[in-house]
Short mmCIF file of C-alpha atoms in Angstrom, two decimals:
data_model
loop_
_atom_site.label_atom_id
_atom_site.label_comp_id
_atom_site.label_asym_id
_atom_site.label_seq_id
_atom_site.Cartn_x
_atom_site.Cartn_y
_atom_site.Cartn_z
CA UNK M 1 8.98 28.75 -27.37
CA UNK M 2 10.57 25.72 -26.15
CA UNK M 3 10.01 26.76 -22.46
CA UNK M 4 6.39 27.45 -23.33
CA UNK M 5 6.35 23.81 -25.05
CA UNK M 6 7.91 22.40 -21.47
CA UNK M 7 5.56 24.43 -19.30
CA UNK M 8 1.79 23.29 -21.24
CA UNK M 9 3.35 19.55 -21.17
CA UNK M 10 3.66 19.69 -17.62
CA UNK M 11 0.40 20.95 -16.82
CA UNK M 12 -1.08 18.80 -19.20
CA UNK M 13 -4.28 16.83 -18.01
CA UNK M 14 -5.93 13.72 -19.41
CA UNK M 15 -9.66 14.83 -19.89
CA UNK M 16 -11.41 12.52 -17.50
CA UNK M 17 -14.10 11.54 -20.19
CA UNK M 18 -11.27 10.04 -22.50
CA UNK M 19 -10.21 7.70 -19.88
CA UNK M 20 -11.21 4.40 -20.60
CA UNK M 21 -10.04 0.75 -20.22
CA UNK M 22 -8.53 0.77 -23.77
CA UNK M 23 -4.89 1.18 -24.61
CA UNK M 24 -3.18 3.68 -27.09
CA UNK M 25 -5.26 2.96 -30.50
CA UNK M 26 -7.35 0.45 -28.72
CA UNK M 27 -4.72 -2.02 -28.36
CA UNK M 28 -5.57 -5.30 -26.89
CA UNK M 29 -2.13 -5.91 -25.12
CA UNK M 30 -2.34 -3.40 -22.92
CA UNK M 31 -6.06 -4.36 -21.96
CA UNK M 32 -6.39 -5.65 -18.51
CA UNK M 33 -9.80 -8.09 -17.69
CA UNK M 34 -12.42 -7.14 -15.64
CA UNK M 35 -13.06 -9.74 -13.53
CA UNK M 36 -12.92 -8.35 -9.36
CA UNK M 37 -16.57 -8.48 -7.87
CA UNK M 38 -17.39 -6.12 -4.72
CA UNK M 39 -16.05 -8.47 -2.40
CA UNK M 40 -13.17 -9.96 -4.03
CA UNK M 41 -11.96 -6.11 -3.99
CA UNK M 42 -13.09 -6.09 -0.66
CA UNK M 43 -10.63 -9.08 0.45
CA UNK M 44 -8.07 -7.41 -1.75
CA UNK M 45 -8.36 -3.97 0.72
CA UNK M 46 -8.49 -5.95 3.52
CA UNK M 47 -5.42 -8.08 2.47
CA UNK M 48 -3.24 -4.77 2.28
CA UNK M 49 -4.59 -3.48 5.43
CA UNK M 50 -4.34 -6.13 8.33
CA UNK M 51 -1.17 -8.09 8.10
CA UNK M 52 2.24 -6.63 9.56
CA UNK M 53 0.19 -3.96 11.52
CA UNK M 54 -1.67 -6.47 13.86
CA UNK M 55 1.09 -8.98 14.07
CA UNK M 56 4.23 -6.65 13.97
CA UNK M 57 3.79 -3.27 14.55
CA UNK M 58 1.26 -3.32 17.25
CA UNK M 59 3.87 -5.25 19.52
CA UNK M 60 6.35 -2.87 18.23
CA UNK M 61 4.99 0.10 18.82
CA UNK M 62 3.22 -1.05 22.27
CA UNK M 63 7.14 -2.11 23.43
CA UNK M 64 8.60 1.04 22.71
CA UNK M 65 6.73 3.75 21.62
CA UNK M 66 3.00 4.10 22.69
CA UNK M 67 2.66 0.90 25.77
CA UNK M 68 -1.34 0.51 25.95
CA UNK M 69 -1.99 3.63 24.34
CA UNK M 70 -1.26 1.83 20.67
CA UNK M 71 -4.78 1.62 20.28
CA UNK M 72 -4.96 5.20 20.20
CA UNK M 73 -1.60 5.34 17.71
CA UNK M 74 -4.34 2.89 15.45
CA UNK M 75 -7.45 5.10 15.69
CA UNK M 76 -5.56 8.55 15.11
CA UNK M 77 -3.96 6.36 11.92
CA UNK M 78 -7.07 5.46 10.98
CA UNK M 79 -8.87 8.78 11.08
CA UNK M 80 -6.47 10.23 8.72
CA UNK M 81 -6.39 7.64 6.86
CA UNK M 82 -10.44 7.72 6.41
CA UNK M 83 -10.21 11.21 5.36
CA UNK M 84 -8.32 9.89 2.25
CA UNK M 85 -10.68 7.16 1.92
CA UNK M 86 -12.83 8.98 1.04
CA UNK M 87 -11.72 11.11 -1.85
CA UNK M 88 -10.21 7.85 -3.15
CA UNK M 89 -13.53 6.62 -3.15
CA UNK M 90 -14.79 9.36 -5.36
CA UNK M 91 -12.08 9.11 -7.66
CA UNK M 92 -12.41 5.64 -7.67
CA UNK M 93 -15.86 5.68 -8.96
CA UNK M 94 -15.47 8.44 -11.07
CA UNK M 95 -12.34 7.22 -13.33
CA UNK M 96 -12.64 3.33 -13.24
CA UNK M 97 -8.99 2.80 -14.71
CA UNK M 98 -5.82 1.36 -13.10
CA UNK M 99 -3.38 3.73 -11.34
CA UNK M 100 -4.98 4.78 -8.09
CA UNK M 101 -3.09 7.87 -7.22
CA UNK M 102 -1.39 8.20 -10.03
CA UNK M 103 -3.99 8.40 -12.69
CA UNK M 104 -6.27 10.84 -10.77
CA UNK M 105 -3.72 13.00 -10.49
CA UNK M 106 -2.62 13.40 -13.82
CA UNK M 107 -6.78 13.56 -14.41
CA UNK M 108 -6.81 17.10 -12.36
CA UNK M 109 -3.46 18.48 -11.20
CA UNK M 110 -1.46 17.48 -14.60
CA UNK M 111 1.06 15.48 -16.17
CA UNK M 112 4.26 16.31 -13.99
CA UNK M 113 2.24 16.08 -11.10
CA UNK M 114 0.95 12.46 -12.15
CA UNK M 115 4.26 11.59 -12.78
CA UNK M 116 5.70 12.88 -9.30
CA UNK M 117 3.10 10.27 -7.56
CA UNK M 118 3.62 7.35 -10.30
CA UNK M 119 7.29 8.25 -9.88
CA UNK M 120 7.47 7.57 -6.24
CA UNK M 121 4.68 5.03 -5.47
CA UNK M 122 6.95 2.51 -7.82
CA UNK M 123 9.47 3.03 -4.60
CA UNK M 124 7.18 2.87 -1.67
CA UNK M 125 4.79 0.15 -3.09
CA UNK M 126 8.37 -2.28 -3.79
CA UNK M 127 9.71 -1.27 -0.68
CA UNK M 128 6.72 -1.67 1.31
CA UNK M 129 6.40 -5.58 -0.01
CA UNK M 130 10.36 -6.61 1.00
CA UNK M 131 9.56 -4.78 4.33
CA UNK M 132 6.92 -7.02 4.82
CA UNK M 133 8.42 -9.70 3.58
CA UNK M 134 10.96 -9.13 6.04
CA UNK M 135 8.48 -8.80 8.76
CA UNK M 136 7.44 -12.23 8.41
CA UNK M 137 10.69 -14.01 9.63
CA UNK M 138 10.17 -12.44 13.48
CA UNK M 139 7.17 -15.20 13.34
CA UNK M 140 8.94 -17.98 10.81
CA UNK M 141 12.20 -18.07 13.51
CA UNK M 142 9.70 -18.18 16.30
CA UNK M 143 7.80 -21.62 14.35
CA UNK M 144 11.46 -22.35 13.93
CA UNK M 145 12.37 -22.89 17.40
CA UNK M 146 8.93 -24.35 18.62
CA UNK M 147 9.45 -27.15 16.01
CA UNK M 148 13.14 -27.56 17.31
CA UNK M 149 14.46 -27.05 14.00
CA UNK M 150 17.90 -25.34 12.90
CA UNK M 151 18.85 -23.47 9.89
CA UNK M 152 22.06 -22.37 8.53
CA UNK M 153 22.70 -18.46 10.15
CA UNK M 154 23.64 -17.41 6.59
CA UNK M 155 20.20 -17.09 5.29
CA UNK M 156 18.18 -15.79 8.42
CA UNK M 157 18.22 -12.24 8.01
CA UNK M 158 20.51 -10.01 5.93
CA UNK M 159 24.04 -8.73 6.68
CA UNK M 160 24.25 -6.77 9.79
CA UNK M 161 21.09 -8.03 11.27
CA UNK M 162 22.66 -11.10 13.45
CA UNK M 163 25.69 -13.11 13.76
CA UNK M 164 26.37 -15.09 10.34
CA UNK M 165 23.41 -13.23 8.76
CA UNK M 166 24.07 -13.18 4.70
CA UNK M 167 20.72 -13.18 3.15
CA UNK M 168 17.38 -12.88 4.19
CA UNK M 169 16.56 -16.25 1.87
CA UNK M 170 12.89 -16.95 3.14
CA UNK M 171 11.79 -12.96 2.47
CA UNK M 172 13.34 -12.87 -0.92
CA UNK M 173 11.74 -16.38 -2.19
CA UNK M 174 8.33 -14.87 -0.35
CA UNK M 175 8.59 -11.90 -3.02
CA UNK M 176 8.98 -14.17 -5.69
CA UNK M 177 6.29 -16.74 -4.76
CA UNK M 178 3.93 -13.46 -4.56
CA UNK M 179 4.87 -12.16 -8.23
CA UNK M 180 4.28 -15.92 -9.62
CA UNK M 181 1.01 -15.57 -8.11
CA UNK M 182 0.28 -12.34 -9.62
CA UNK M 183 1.60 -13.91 -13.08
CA UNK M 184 -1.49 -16.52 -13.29
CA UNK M 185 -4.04 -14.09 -13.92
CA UNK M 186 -5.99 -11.77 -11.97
CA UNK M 187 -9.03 -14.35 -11.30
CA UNK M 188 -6.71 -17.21 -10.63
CA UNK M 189 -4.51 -14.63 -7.85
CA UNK M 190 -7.70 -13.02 -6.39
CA UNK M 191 -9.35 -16.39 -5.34
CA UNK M 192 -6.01 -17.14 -3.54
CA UNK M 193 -5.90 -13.91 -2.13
CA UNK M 194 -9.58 -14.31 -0.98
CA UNK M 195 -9.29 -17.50 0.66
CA UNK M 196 -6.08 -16.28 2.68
CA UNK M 197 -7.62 -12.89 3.67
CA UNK M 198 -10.37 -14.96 5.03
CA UNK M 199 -8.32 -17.65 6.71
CA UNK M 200 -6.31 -14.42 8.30
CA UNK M 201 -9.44 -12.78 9.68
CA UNK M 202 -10.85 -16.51 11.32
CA UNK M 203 -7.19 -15.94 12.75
CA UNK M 204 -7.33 -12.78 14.04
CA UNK M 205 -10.93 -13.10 15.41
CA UNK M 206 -9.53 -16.42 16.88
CA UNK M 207 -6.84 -14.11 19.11
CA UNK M 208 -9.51 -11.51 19.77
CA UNK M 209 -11.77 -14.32 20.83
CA UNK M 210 -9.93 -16.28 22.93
CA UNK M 211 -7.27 -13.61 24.34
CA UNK M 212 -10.10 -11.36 25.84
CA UNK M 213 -10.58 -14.34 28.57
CA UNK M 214 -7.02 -13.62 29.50
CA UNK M 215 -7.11 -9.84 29.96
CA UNK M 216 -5.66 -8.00 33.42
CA UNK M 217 -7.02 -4.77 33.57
CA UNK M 218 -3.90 -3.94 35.67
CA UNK M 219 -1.47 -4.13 32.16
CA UNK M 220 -3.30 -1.41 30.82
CA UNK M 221 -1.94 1.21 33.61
CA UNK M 222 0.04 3.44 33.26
CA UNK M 223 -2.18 3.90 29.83
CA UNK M 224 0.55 6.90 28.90
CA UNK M 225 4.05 5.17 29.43
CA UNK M 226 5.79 7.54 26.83
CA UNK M 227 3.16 10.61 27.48
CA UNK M 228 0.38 11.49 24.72
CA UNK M 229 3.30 12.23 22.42
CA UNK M 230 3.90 8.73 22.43
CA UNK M 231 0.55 7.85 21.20
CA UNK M 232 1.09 10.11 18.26
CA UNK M 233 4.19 9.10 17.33
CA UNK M 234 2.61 5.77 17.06
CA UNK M 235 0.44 6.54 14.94
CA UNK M 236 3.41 7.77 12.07
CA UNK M 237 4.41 4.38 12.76
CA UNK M 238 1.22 2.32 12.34
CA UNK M 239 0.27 4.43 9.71
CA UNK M 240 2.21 2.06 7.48
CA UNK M 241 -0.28 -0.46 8.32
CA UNK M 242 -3.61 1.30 7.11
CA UNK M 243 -3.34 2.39 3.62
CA UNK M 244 -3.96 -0.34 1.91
CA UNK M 245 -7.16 0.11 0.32
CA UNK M 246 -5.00 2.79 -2.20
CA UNK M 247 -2.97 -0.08 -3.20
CA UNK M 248 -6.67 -2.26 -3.82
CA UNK M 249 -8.02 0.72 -5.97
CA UNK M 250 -5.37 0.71 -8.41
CA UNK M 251 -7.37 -2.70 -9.90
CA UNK M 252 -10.11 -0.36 -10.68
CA UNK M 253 -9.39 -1.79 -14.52
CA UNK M 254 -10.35 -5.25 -13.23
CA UNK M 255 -13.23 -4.73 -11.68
CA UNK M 256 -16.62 -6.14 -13.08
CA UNK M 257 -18.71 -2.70 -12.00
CA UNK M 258 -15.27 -0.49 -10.93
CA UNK M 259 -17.73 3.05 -10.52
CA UNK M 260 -20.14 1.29 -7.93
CA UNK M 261 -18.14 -1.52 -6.38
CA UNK M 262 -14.80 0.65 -5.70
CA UNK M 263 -16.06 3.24 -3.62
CA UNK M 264 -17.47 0.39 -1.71
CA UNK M 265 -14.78 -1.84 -1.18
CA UNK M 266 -12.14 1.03 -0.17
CA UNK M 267 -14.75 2.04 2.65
CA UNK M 268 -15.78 -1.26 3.63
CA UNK M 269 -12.14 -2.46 3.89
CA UNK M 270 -11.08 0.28 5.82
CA UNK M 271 -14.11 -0.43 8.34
CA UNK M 272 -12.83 -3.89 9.05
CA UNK M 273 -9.75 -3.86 9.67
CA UNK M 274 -10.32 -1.08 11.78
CA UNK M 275 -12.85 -2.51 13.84
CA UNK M 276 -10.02 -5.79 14.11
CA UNK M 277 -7.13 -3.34 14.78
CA UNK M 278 -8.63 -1.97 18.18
CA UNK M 279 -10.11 -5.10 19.24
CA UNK M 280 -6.52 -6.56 18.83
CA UNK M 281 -4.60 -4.46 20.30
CA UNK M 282 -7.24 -4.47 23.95
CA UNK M 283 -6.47 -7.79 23.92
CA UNK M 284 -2.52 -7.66 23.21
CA UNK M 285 -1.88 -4.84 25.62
CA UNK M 286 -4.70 -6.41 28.36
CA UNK M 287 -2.78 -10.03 28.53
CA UNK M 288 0.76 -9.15 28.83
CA UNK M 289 2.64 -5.81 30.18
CA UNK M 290 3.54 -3.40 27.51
CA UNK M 291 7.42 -4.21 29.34
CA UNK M 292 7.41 -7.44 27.86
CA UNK M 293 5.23 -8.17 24.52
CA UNK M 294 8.20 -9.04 21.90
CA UNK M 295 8.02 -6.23 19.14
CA UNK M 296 8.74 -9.01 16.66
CA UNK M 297 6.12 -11.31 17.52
CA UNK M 298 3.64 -9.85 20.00
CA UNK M 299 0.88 -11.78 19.98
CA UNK M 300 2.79 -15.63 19.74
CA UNK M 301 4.59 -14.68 22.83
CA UNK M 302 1.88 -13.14 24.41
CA UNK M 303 -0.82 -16.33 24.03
CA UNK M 304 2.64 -18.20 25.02
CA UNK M 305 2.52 -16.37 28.16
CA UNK M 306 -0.46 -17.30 29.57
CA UNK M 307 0.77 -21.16 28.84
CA UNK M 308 -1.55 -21.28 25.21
CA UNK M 309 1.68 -22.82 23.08
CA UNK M 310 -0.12 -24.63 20.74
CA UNK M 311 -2.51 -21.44 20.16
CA UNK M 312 0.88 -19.50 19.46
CA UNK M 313 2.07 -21.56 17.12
CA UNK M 314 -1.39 -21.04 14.80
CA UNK M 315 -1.33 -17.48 15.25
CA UNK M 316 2.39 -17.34 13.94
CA UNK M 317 1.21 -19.43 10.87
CA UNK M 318 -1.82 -16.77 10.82
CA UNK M 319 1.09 -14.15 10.73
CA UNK M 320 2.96 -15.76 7.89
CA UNK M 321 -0.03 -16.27 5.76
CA UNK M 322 -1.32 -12.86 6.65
CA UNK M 323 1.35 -10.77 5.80
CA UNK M 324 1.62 -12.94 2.37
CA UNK M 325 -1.37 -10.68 1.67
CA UNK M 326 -0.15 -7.61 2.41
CA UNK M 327 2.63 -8.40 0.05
CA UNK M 328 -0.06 -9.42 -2.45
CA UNK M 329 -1.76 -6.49 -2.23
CA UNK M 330 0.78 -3.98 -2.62
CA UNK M 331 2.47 -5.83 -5.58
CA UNK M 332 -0.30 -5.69 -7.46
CA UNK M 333 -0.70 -2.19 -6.76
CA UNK M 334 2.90 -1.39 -7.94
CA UNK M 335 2.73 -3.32 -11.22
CA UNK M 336 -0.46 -1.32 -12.03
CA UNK M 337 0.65 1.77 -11.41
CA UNK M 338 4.35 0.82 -13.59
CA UNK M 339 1.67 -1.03 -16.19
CA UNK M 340 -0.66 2.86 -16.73
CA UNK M 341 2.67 4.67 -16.80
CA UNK M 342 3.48 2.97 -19.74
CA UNK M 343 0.95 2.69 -21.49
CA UNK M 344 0.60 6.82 -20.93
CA UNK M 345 3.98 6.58 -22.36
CA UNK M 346 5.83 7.58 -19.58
CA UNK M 347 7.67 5.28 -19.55
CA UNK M 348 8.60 2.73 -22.53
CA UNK M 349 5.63 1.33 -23.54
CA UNK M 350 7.65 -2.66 -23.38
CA UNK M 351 6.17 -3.03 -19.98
CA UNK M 352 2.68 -1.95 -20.93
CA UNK M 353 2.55 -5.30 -22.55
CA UNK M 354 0.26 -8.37 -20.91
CA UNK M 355 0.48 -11.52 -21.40
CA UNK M 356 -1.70 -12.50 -24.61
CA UNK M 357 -3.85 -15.15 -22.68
CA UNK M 358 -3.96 -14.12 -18.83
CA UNK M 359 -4.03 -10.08 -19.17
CA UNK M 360 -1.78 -9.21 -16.56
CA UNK M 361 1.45 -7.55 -17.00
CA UNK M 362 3.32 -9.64 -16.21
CA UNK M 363 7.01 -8.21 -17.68
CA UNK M 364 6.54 -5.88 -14.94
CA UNK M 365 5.65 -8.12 -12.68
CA UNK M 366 8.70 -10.01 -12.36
CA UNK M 367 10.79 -7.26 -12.51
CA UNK M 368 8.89 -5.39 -9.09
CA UNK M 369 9.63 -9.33 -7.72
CA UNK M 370 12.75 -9.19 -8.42
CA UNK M 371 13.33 -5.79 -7.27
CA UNK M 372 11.72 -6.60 -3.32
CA UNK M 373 13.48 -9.69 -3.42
CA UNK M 374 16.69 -8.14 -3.35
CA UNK M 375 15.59 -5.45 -0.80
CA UNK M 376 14.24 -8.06 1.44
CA UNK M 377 17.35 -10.31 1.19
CA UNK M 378 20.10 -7.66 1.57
CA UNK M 379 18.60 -4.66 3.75
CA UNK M 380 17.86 -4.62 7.40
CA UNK M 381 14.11 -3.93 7.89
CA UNK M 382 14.88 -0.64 9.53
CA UNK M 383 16.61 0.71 5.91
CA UNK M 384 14.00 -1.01 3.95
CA UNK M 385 11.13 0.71 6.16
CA UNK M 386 12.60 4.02 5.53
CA UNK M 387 11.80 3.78 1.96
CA UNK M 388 8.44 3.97 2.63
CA UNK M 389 5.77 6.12 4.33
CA UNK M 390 6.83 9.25 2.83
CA UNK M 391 5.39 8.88 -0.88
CA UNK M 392 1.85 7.60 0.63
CA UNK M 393 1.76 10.32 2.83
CA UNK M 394 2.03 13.16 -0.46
CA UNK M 395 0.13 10.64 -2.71
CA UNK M 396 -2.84 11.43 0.20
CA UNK M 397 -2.28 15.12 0.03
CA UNK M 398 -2.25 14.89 -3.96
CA UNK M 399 -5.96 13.39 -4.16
CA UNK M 400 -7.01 15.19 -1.35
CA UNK M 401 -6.42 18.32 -2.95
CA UNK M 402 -7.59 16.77 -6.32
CA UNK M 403 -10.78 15.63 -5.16
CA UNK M 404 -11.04 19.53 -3.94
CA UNK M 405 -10.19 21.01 -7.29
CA UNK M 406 -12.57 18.67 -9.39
CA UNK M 407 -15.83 18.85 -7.14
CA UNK M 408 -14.96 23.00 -7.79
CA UNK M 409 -14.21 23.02 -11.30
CA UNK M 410 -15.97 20.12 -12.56
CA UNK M 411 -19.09 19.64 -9.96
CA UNK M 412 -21.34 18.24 -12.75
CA UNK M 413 -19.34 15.28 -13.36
CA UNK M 414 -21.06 11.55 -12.87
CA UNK M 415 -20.19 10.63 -9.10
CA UNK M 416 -21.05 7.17 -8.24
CA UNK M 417 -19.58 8.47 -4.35
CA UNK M 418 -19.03 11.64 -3.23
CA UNK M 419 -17.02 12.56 -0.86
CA UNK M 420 -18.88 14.15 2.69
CA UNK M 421 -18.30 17.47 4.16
CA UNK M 422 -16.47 18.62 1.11
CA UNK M 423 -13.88 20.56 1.31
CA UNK M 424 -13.46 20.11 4.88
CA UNK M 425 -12.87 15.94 4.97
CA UNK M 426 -10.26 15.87 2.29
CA UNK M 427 -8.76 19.10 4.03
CA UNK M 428 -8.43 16.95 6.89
CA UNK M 429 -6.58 14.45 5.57
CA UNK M 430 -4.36 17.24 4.11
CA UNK M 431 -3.63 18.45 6.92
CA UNK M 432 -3.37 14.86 8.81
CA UNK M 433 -0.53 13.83 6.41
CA UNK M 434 1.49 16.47 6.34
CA UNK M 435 1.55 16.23 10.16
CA UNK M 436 2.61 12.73 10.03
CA UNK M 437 5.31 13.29 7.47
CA UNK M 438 6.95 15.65 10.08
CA UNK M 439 7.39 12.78 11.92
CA UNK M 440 9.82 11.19 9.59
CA UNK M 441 13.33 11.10 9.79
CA UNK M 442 16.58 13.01 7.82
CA UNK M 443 17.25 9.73 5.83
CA UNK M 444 13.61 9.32 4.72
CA UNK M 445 13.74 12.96 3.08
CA UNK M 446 17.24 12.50 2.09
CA UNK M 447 16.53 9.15 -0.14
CA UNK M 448 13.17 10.45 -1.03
CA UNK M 449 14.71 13.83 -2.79
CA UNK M 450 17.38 11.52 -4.23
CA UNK M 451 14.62 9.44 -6.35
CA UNK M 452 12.68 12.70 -6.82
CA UNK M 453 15.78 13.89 -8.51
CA UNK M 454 16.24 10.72 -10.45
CA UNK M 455 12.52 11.03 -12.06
CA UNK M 456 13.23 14.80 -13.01
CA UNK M 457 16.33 13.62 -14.77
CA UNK M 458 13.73 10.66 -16.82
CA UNK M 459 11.02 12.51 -17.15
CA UNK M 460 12.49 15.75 -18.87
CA UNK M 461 14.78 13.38 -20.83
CA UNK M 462 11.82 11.09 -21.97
CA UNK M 463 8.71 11.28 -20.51
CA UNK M 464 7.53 14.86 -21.57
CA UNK M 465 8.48 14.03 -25.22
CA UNK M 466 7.24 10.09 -25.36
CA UNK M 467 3.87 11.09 -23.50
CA UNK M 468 0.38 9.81 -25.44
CA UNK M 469 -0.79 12.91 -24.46
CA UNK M 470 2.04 14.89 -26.78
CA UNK M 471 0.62 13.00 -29.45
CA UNK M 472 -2.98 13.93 -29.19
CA UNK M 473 -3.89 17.45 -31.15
CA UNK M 474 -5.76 19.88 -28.40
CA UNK M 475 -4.44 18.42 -24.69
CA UNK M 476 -3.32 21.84 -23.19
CA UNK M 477 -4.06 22.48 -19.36
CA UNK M 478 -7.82 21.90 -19.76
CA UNK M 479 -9.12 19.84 -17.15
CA UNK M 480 -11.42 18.24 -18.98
#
């Protein structure tokens, strides 16, 4: 009986009509505000999406992995990545509530499930802010040295990373700074956010702009330098830089008109940066040699090339600000999906509670900033990279195969977006992350089984037992 007990709370699912914005009994402090219009969402997507992957990893990957062909590592990134779109679109207008990945899978493939993506996206989405955090002081040295400054060694980068290197002190206050901002209130952080995405895109269209006038057609041969494996190798690379919009749609629960405006915002998002990625990286790859663009900041040194200095130095303050977003983006997306696993009581339901005046949860918060801060300060971006990837990659396959199994077993359901060429789009981008996830290394798998393990261990010791849906009379394996 007790195994029986164990095997029904597992497959457990949240009927999709129960989900609402409300807490456990209704409970107003673990309400969020709805407040996100379509294009503040639409800033928020576009803040995960183009930050460290225009100003960082396109120079990295065009160095030493891909040369000219990075804008195919972007576009192969990108298609996968669209597959996903997609189905997070319908899921995203189907079940307007916080959680993203998380909640829709609980929603369809069950409780254990839900918890295997909450589980790991608390990881990734902390990891993936101090690795972008960290990205930002290729471009802050670089203003650095243009403005003739010096700063003590101790706090440019953390230990191993450079002679005298302690801490990486500018990446850990940058975490911080982003989870004060978070902390004011999801109106008062969105308007920031906007602003910044939009002063990042007049930044980026300001490169594309002016760098095209400085192209040689003769930097883009050989267009293979590493072979067509290159390119695709790239692309598990850069694929770090286009996921964003999952990050965006775990706001759903602050959005004004969630079922019509987040379908829209995850595809439009994905569109532009897009379009921005490949236009950026014909102009990086045309102006300098693949040889010689800096991985850590491509585009500064490449505009420096051609004797535009003073343009340089705006584009690394474009950098700075524009990776601030990423980190916005993705630390919002963490505390939300932290803030629904608590108040699903999957965890304890302390950090399900927001702040009685702003509505953000803001316990949580601090704790996530915290947490990045130390990552960025103390590990080398290579270590803190390798915490990521992998649980973005299976979060993909999990509402990919989700979206599959509702349109099947539940096709009458209220879609506000559905997902085109069913079953064969979300198939794709199946079949497009598990591909990329070969490309991973040992360590990623090793570290990822290692948390894996560690959630088994909470969830089977509290989870399964604490669970709202444990208390609710009737919640077998139903799916709705």
């Amino acid at each position: 009986m007790a195994r029986l007990r164990v095997g029904e709370s597992v497959l457990r699912r949240k009927p999709i009509e129960k989900i609402d914005e409300k807490g456990p009994a209704g409970e107003v402090a673990t309400q969020l505000t709805r407040t996100l219009g379509l294009w503040q969402l639409t800033a928020i997507g576009v803040g995960g999406i183009i930050g460290a992957g225009i100003f960082t990893l396109a120079g990295t990957v065009a160095n030493g992995t891909a040369g000219p062909a990075v804008l195919l590592s972007f576009l192969i990134a990108g298609v996968a990545s669209a597959a996903a779109a997609f189905s997070y679109a319908e899921f995203a207008g189907l079940i307007p509530k916080a959680g993203s990945a998380y909640t829709y899978g609980y929603a369809v493939l069950g409780e254990l499930v839900g918890w295997f993506i909450g589980w790991d996206l608390l990881l990734e989405y902390t990891a993936i802010v101090a690795v972008v955090a960290i990205g930002i002081s290729g471009y802050f040295s670089f203003l650095l040295g243009e403005m003739g400054l010096e700063v003590p060694k101790w706090m440019l980068g953390a230990p191993g990373t450079g002679d005298g290197h302690r801490v990486d002190l500018f990446a850990a206050l940058l975490c911080l700074l982003v989870a004060y901002l978070l902390t004011l209130g999801i109106k008062n952080a969105a308007r920031f956010e906007t602003v910044v995405v939009v002063l990042k895109v007049l930044v980026v269209l300001l490169v594309i702009g002016v760098g095209v006038f400085h192209i040689n057609t003769a930097n883009y041969k050989p267009f293979f330098p590493f072979g067509v494996s290159g390119a695709f190798t790239g692309a598990a690379t850069v694929f770090f830089a286009v996921f964003g919009y999952d990050a965006m749609s775990t706001a759903a629960e602050e959005s004004k008109d969630a079922q019509h405006h987040m379908p829209k915002a995850i595809l439009y998002s994905l569109g532009i940066s897009m379009v921005l990625y490949v236009a950026a990286c014909l102009v990086l790859t045309g102006m300098q040699s693949y040889k010689d663009i800096d991985p850590e900041s491509g585009f500064s040194t490449a505009f420096k090339s051609v004797g535009l200095n003073r343009l340089a130095d705006v584009i690394a303050v474009g950098a700075i600000i524009g990776i601030l977003t990423v980190m916005f983006t993705f630390m919002l997306g963490v505390t939300r999906v932290w803030f629904s696993m608590s108040r699903d009581g999957l965890l304890p339901k302390w950090f399900a509670k927001t702040h009685p005046t702003r509505h953000v949860p803001t316990r949580v918060t601090w704790i996530v900033g915290a947490g990045a801060a130390l990552i960025a300060g103390f590990l080398p971006i290579g270590e803190a990279a390798e915490l990521t990837n992998i649980g973005i990659l299976l979060a993909f396959v999990v509402v990919c195969i989700a979206v599959i199994v509702l349109r099947y077993k539940q096709p009458d359901l209220p879609r506000t977006f559905r997902t085109p060429g069913m079953p064969f789009v979300p198939a794709l981008g199946v079949v497009f992350s598990i591909w990329l996830i070969t490309f991973l290394q040992w360590q990623t798998w090793v570290r990822f089984v290692v948390w894996f393990l560690i959630g088994l261990v909470i969830y089977f010791g509290y989870s399964y037992r604490k669970s709202e849906m444990a208390k609710t009379p009737g919640t077998g394996t139903e799916t709705g």
